[in-house]
PDB file of C-alpha atoms in Angstrom:
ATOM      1  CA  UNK A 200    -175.461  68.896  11.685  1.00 54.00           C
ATOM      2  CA  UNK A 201    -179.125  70.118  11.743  1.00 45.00           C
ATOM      3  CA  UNK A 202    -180.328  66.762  11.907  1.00 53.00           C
ATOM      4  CA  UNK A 203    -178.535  65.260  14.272  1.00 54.00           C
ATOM      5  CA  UNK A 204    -179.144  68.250  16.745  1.00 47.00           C
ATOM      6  CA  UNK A 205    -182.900  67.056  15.887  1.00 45.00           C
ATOM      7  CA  UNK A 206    -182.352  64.037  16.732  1.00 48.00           C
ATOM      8  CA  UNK A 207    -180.931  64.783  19.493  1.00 47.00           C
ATOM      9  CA  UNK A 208    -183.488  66.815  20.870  1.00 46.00           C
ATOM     10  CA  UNK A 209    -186.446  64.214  20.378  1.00 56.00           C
ATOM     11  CA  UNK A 210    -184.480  62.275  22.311  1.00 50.00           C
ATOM     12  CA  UNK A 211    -184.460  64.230  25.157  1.00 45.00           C
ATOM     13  CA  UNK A 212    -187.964  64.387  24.587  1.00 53.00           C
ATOM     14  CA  UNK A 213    -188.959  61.250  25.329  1.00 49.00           C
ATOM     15  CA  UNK A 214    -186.512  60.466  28.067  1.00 46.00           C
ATOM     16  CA  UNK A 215    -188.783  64.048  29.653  1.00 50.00           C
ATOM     17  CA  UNK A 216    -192.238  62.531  28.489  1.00 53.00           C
ATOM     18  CA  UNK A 217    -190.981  58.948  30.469  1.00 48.00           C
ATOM     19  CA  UNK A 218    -189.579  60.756  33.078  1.00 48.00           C
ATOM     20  CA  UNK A 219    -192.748  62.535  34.169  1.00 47.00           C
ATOM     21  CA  UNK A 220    -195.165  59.600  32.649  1.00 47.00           C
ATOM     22  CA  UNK A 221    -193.825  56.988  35.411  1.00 45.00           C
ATOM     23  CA  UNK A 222    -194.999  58.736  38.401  1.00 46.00           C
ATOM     24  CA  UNK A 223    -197.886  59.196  37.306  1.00 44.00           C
ATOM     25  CA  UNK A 224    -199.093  55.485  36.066  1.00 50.00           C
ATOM     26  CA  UNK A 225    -197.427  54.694  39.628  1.00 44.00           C
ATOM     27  CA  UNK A 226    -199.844  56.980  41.092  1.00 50.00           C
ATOM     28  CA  UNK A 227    -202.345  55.656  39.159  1.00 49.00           C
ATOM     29  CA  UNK A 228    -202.032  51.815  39.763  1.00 49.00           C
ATOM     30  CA  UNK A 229    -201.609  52.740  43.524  1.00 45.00           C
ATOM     31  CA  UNK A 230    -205.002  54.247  43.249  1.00 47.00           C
ATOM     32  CA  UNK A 231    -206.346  51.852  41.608  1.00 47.00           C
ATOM     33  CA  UNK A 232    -205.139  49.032  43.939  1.00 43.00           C
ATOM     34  CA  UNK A 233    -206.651  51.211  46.458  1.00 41.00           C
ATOM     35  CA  UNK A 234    -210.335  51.239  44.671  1.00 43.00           C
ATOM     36  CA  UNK A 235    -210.259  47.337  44.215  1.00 41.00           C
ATOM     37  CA  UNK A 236    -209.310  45.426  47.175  1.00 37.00           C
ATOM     38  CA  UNK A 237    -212.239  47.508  49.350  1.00 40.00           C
ATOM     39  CA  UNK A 238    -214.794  46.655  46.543  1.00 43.00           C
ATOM     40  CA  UNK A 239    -213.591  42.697  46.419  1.00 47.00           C
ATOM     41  CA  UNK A 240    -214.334  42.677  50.783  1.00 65.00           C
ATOM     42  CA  UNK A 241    -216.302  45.106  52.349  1.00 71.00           C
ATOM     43  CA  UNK A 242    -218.644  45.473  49.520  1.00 77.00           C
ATOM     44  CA  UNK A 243    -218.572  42.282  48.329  1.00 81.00           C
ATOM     45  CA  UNK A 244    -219.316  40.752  51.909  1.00 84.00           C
ATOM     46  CA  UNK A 245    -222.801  43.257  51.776  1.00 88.00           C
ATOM     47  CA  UNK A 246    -223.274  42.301  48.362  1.00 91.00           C
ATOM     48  CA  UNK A 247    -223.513  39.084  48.873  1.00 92.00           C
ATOM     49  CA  UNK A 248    -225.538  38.698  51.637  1.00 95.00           C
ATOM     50  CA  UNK A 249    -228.555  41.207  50.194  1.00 96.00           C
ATOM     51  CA  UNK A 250    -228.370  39.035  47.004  1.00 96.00           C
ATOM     52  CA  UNK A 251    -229.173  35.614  49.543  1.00 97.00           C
ATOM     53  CA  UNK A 252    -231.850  37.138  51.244  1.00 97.00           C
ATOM     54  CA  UNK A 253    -233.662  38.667  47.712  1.00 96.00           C
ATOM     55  CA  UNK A 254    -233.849  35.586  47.011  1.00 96.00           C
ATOM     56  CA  UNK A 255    -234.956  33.766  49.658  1.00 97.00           C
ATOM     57  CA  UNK A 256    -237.912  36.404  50.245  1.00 97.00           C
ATOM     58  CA  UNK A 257    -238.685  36.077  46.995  1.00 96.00           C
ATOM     59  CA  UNK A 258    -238.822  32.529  46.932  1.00 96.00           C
ATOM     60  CA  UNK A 259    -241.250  32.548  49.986  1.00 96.00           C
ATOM     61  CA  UNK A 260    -243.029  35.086  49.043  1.00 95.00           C
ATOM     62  CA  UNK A 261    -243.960  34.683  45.659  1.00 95.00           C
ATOM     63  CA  UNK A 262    -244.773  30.898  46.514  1.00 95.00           C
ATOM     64  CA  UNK A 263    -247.269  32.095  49.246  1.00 96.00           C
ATOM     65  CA  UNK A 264    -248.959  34.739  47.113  1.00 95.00           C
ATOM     66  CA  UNK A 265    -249.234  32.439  44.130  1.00 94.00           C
ATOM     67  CA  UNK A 266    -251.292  29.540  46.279  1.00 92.00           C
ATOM     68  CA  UNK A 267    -253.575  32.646  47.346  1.00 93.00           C
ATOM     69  CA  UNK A 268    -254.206  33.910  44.314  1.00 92.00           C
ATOM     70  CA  UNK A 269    -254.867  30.488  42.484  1.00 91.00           C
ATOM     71  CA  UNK A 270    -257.034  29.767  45.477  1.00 88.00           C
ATOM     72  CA  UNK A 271    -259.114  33.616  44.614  1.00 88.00           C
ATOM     73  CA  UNK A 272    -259.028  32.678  40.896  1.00 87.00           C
ATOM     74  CA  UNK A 273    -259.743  29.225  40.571  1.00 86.00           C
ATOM     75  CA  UNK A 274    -262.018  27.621  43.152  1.00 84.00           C
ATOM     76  CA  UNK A 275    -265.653  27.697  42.550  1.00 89.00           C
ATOM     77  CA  UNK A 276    -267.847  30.931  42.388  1.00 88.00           C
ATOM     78  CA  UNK A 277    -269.879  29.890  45.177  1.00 89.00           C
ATOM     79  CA  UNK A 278    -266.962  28.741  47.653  1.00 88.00           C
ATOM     80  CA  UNK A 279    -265.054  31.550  46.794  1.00 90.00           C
ATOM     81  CA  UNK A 280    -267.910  34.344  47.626  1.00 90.00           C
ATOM     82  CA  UNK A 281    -268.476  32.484  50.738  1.00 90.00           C
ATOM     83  CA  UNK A 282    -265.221  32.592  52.119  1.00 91.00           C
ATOM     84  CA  UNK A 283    -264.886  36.509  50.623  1.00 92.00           C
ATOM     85  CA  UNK A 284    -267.914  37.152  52.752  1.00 92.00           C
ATOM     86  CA  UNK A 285    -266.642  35.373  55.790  1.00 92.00           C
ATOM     87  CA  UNK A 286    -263.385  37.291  56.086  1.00 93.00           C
ATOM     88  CA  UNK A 287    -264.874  40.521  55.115  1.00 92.00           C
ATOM     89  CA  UNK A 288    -267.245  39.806  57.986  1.00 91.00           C
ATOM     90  CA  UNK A 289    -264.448  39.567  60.537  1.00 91.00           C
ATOM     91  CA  UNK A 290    -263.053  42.312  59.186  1.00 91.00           C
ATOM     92  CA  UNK A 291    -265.826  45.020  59.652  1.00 88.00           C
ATOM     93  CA  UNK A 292    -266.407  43.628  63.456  1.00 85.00           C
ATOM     94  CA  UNK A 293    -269.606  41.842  62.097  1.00 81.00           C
ATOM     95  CA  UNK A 294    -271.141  44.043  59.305  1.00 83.00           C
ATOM     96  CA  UNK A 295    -271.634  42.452  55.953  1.00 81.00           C
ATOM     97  CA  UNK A 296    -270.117  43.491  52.543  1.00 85.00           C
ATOM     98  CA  UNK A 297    -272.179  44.624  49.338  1.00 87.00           C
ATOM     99  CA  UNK A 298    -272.018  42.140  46.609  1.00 88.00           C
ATOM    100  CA  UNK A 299    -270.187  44.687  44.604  1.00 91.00           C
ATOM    101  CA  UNK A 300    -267.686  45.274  47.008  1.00 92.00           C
ATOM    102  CA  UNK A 301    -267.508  41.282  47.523  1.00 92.00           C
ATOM    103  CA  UNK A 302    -266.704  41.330  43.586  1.00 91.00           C
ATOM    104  CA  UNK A 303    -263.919  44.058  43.631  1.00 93.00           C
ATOM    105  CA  UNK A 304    -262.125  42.020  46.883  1.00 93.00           C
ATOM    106  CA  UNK A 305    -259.676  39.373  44.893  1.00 93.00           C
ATOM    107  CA  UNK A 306    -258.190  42.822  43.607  1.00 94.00           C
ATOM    108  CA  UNK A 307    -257.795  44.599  46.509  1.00 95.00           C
ATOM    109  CA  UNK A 308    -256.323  41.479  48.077  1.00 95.00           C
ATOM    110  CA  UNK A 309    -254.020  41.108  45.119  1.00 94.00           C
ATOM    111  CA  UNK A 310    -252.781  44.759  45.308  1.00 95.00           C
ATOM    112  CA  UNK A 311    -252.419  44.916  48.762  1.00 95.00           C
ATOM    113  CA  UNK A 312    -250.004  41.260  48.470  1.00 95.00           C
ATOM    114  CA  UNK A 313    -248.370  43.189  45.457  1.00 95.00           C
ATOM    115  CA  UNK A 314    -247.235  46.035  48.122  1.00 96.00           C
ATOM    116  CA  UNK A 315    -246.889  43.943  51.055  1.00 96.00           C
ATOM    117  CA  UNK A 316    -243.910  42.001  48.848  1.00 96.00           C
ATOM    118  CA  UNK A 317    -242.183  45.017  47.631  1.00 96.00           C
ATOM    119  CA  UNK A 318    -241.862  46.299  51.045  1.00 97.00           C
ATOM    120  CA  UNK A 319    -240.431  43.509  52.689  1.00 97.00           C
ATOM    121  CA  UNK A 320    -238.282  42.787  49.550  1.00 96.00           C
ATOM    122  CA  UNK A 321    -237.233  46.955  49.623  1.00 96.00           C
ATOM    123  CA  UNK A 322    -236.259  46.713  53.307  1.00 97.00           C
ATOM    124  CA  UNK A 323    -233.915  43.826  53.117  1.00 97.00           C
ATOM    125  CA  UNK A 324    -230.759  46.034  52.345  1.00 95.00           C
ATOM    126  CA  UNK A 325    -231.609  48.682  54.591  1.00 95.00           C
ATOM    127  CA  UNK A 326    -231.731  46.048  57.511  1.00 96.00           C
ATOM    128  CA  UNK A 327    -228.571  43.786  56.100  1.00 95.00           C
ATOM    129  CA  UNK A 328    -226.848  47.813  55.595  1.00 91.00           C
ATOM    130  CA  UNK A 329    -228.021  48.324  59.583  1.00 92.00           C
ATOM    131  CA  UNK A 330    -227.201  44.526  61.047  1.00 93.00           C
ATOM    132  CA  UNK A 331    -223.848  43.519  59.500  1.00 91.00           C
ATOM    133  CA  UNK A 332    -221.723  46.401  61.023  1.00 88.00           C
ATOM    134  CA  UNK A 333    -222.814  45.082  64.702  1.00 90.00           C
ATOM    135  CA  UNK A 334    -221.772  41.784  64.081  1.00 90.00           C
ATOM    136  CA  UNK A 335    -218.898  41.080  61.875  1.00 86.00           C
ATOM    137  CA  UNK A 336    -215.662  41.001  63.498  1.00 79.00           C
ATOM    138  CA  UNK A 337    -213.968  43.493  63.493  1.00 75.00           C
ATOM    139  CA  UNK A 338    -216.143  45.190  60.489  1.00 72.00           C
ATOM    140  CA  UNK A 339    -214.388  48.919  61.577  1.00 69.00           C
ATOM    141  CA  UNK A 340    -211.155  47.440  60.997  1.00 65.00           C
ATOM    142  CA  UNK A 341    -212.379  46.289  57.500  1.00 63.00           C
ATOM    143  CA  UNK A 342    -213.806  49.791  56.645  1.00 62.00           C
ATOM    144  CA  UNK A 343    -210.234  51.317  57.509  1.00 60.00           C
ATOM    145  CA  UNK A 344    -208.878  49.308  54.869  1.00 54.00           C
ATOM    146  CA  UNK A 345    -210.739  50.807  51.965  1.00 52.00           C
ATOM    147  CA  UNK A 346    -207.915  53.481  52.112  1.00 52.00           C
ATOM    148  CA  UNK A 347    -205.080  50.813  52.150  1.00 53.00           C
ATOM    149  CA  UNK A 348    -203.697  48.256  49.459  1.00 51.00           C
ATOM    150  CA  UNK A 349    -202.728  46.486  52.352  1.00 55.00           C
ATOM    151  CA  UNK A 350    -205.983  43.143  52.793  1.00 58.00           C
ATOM    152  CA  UNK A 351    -207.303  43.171  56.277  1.00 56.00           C
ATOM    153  CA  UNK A 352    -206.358  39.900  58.507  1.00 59.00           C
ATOM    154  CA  UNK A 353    -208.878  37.387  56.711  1.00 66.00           C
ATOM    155  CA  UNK A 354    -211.613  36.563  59.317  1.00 73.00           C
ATOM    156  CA  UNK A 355    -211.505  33.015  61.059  1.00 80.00           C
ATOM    157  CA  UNK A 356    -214.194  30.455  59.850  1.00 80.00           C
ATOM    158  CA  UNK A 357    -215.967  30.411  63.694  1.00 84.00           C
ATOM    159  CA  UNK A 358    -216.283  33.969  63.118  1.00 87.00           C
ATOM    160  CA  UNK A 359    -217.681  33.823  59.953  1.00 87.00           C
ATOM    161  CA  UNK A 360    -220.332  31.571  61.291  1.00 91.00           C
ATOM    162  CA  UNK A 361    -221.168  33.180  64.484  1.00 93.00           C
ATOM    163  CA  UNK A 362    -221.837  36.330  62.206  1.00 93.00           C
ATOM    164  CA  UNK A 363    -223.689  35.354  59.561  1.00 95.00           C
ATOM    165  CA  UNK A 364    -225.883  33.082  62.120  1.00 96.00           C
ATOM    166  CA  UNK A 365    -226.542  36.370  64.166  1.00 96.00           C
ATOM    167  CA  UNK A 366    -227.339  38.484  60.907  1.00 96.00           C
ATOM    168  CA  UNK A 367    -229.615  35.858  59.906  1.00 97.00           C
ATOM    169  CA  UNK A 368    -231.590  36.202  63.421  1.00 97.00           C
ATOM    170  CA  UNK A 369    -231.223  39.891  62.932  1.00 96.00           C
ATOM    171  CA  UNK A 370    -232.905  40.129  59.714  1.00 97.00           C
ATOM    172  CA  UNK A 371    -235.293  37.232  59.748  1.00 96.00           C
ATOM    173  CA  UNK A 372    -236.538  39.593  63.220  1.00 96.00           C
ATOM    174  CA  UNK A 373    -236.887  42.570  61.060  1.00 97.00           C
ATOM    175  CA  UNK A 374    -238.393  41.184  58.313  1.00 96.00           C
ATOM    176  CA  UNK A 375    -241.202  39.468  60.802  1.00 94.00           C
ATOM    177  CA  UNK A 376    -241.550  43.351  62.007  1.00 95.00           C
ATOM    178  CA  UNK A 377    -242.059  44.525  58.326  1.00 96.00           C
ATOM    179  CA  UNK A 378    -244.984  42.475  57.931  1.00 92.00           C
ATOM    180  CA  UNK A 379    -246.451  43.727  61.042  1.00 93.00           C
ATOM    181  CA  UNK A 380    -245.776  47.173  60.620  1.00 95.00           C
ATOM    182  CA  UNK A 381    -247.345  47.099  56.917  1.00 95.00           C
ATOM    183  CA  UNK A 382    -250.741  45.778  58.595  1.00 94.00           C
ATOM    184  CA  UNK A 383    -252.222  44.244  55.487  1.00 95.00           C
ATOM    185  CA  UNK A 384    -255.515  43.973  57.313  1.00 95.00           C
ATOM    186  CA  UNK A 385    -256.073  47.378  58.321  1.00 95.00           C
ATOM    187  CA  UNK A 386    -255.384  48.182  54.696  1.00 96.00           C
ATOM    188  CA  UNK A 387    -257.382  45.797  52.913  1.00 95.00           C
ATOM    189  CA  UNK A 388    -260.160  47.096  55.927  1.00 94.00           C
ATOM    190  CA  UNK A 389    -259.955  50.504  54.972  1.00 95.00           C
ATOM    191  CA  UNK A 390    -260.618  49.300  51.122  1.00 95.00           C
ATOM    192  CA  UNK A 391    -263.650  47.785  51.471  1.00 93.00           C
ATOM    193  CA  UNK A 392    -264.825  50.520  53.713  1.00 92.00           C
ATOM    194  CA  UNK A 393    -264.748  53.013  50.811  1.00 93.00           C
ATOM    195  CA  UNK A 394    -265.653  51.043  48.434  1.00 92.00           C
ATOM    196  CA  UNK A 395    -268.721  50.486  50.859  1.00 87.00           C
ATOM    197  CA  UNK A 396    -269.244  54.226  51.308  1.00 88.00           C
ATOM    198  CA  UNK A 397    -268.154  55.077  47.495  1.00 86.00           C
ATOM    199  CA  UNK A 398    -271.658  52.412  46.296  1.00 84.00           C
ATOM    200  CA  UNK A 399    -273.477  54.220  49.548  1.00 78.00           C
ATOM    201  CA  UNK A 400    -273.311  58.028  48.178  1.00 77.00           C
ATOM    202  CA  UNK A 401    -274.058  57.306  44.373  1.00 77.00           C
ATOM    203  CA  UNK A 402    -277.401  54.868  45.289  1.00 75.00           C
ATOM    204  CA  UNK A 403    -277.845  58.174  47.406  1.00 67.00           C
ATOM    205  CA  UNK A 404    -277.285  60.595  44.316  1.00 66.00           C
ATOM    206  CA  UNK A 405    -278.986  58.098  42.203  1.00 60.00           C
ATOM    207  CA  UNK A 406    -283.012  58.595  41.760  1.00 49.00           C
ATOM    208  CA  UNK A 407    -283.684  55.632  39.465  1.00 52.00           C
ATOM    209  CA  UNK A 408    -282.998  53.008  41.882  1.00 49.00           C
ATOM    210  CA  UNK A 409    -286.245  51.135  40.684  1.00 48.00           C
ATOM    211  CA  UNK A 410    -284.628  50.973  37.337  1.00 47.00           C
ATOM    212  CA  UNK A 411    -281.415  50.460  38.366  1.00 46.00           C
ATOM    213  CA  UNK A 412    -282.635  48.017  40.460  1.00 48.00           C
ATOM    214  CA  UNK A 413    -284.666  45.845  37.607  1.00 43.00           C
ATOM    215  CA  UNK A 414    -281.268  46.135  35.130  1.00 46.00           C
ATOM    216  CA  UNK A 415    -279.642  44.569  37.742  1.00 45.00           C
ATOM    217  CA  UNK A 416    -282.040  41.350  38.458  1.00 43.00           C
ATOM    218  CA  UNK A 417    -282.153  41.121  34.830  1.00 39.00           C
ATOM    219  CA  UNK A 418    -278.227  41.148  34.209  1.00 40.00           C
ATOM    220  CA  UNK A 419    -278.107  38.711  36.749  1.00 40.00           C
ATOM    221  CA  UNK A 420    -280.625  36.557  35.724  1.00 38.00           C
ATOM    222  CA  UNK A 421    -278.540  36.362  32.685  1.00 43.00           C
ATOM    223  CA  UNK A 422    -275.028  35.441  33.864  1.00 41.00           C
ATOM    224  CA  UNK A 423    -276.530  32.935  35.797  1.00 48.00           C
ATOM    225  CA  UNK A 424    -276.151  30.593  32.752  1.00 42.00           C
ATOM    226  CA  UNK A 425    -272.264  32.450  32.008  1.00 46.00           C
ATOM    227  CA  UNK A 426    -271.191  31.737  35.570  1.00 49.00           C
ATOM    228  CA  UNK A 427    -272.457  28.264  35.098  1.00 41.00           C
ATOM    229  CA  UNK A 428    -270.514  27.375  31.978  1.00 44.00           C
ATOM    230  CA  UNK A 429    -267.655  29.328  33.522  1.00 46.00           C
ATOM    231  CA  UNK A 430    -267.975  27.289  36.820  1.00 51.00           C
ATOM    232  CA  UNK A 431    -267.578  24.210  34.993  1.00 48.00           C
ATOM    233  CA  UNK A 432    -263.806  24.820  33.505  1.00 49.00           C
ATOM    234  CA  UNK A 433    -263.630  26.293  37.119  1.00 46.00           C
ATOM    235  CA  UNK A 434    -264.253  23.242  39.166  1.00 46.00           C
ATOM    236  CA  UNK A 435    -261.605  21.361  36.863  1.00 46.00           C
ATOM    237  CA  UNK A 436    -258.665  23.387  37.241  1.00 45.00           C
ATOM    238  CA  UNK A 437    -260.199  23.750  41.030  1.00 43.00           C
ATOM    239  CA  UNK A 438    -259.416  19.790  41.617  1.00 47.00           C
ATOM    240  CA  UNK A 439    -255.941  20.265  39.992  1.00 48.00           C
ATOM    241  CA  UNK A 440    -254.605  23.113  42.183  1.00 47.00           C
ATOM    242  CA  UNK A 441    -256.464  21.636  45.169  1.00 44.00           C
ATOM    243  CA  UNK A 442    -254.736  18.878  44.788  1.00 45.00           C
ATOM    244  CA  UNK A 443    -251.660  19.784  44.700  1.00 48.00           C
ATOM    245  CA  UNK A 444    -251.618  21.895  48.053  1.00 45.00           C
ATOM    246  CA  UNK A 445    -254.097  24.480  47.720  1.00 49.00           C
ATOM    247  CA  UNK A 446    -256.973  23.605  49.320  1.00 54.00           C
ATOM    248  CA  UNK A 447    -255.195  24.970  52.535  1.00 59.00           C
ATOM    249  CA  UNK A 448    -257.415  28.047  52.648  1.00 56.00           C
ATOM    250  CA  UNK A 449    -260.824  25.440  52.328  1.00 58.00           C
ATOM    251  CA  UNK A 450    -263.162  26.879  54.355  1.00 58.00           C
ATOM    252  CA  UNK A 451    -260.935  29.270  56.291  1.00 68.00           C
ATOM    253  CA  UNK A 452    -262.809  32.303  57.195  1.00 76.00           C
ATOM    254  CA  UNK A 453    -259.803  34.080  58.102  1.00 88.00           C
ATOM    255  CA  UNK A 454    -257.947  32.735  55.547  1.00 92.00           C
ATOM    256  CA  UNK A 455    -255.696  36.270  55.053  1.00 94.00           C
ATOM    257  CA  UNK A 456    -254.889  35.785  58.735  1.00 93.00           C
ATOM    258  CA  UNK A 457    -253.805  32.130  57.896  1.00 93.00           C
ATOM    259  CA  UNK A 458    -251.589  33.644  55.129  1.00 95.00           C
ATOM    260  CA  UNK A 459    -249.691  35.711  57.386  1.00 94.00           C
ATOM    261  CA  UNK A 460    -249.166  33.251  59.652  1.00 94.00           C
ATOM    262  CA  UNK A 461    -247.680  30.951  56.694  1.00 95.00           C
ATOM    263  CA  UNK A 462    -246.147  33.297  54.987  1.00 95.00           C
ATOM    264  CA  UNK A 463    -244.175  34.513  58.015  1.00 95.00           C
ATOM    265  CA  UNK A 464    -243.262  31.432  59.754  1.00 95.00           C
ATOM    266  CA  UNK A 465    -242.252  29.981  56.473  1.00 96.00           C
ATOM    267  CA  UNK A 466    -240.010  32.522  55.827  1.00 96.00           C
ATOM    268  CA  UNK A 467    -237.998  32.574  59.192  1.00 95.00           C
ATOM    269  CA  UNK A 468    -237.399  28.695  58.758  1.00 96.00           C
ATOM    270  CA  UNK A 469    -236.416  28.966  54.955  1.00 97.00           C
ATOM    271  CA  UNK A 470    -233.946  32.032  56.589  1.00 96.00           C
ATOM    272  CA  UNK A 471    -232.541  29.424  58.801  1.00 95.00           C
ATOM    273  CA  UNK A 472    -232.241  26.304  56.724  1.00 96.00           C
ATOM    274  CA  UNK A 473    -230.604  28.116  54.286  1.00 96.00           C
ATOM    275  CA  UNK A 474    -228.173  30.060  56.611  1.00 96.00           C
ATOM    276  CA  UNK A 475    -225.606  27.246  55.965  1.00 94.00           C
ATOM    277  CA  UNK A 476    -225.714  28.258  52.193  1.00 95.00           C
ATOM    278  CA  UNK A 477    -224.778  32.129  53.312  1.00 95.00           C
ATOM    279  CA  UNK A 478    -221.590  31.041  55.148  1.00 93.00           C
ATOM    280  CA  UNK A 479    -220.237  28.791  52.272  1.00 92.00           C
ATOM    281  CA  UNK A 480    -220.686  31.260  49.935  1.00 91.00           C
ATOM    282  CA  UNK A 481    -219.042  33.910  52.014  1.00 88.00           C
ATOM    283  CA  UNK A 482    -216.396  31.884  53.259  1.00 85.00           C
ATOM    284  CA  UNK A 483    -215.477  30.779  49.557  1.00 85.00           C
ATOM    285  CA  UNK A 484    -215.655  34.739  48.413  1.00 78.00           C
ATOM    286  CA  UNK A 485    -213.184  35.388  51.144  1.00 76.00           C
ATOM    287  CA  UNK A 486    -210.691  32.783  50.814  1.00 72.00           C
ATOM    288  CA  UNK A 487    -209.361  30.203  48.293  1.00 56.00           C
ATOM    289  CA  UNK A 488    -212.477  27.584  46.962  1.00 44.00           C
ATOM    290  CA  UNK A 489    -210.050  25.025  47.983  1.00 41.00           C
ATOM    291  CA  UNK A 490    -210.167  25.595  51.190  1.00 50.00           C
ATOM    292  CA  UNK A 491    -213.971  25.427  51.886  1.00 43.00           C
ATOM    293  CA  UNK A 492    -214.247  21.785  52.348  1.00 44.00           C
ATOM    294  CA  UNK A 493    -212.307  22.330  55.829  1.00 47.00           C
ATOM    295  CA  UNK A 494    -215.248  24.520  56.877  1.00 43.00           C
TER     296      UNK A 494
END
């Protein structure tokens, strides 16, 4: 008798636990159809438009900064100096540079690039964040959805087009503004100014320039011979990378300004020849890849 009243009650048990159980896994897989269809649209969408421009900005950018660089590392002591001098020179309205300044320029031009990249490449989802509210259709309506399991109407292709076309304008604007507002010039300007000023106040502090002055003729004298040697291997990879492209900066005496110019207009046409690549991709994340040959 005991036994069966046991039984009995672990019955009732579990009917209880199941009873109570299967509201609550309802609950649950309501809420979680509620947390994924946002994340597979609205999110996605962003997603997937930051990851295209990364990309293409780094692409550009790291192709411009590596000709640059080759050109400040591998072409001949002598051409190189006279072209640092040159833009330095335009630079400081007229006034020369001191030699050891001249020397410490590739760096400063190399650390200024290194910041000038991350900021443009650090902006990009702050701008695609700003632009793609203003002109996806109906982007409000898509935003109500994230408390819905019901999808949103799925966007028309023309609309997808128009969009991304007018993000692309958008951000390929800003971008252009980012380099302008980061004002590499002024920077690299200001770095050769102190480093002017810091080699000023310690020949001032100094009073053994004669010596100073006689160790340096002397250390020159003897990496005269060093730079030679070092020339040599120099003016052989020099003819390899100039001729594959990177003599563009030959005798440019403002060749950071020629940079910019590059590096800028390069990247708004890359931004629009590969705009076409941004809709497909979109348009196959939002509907069926079967479908995007109708595009």
């Amino acid at each position: 008798m005991l036994s069966s009243i046991l039984y009995l009650f672990s019955i009732f048990c579990i009917f209880c636990n199941l009873a109570i159980a299967a509201p609550l896994r309802l609950q649950q897989q309501q809420q979680q159809d509620q947390d994924d269809w946002p994340l597979s649209n609205a999110v996605m969408i962003r997603d997937t438009i930051e990851g295209f421009y990364e990309t293409v900005v780094d692409d550009v950018l790291s192709a411009h900064t590596e000709d640059l660089l080759v050109m400040l590392t591998h072409s001949p002591r002598n051409k190189k100096l006279k072209l640092l001098q040159a833009q330095a020179t335009t630079l400081r309205d007229g006034s020369s540079l001191q030699d050891a300044c001249l020397a410490k320029m590739p760096g400063y031009i190399g650390n200024q690039l290194h910041q000038l990249n991350a900021r443009v490449f650090g902006a990009i989802r702050g701008i695609v964040g700003e632009a793609l509210p203003a002109v996806w259709p109906n982007y409000d309506a898509l935003e109500a959805t994230m408390m819905s399991t019901e999808a949103p109407p799925p966007v028309p292709q023309h609309q997808v087009a128009t969009a991304l076309y007018s993000l692309n304008l958008a951000v390929g604007h800003r971008l252009t503004q980012v380099f302008e507002d980061f004002d590499l010039l002024d920077r690299l300007r200001n770095d050769l100014s102190a480093c002017d000023q810091s080699i000023a106040d310690s020949i001032q502090e100094d009073t053994t320039i004669t010596t100073i002055t006689t160790t340096s003729t002397m250390t020159t004298t003897k990496m005269t011979m060093t730079d030679y040697i070092v020339n040599a291997g120099h003016r052989f990879i020099h003819r390899l990378f100039w001729t594959r492209g990177c003599g563009k900066f030959d005798n440019d005496t403002r060749f950071l300004e020629t940079w910019l110019r590059s590096a800028r207009a390069d990247l708004r046409s890359e931004l629009e020849t590969r705009v076409g690549d941004l809709i497909m991709t979109i348009y196959n994340d939002l509907y069926n890849e079967e479908n995007a040959h109708d595009f």
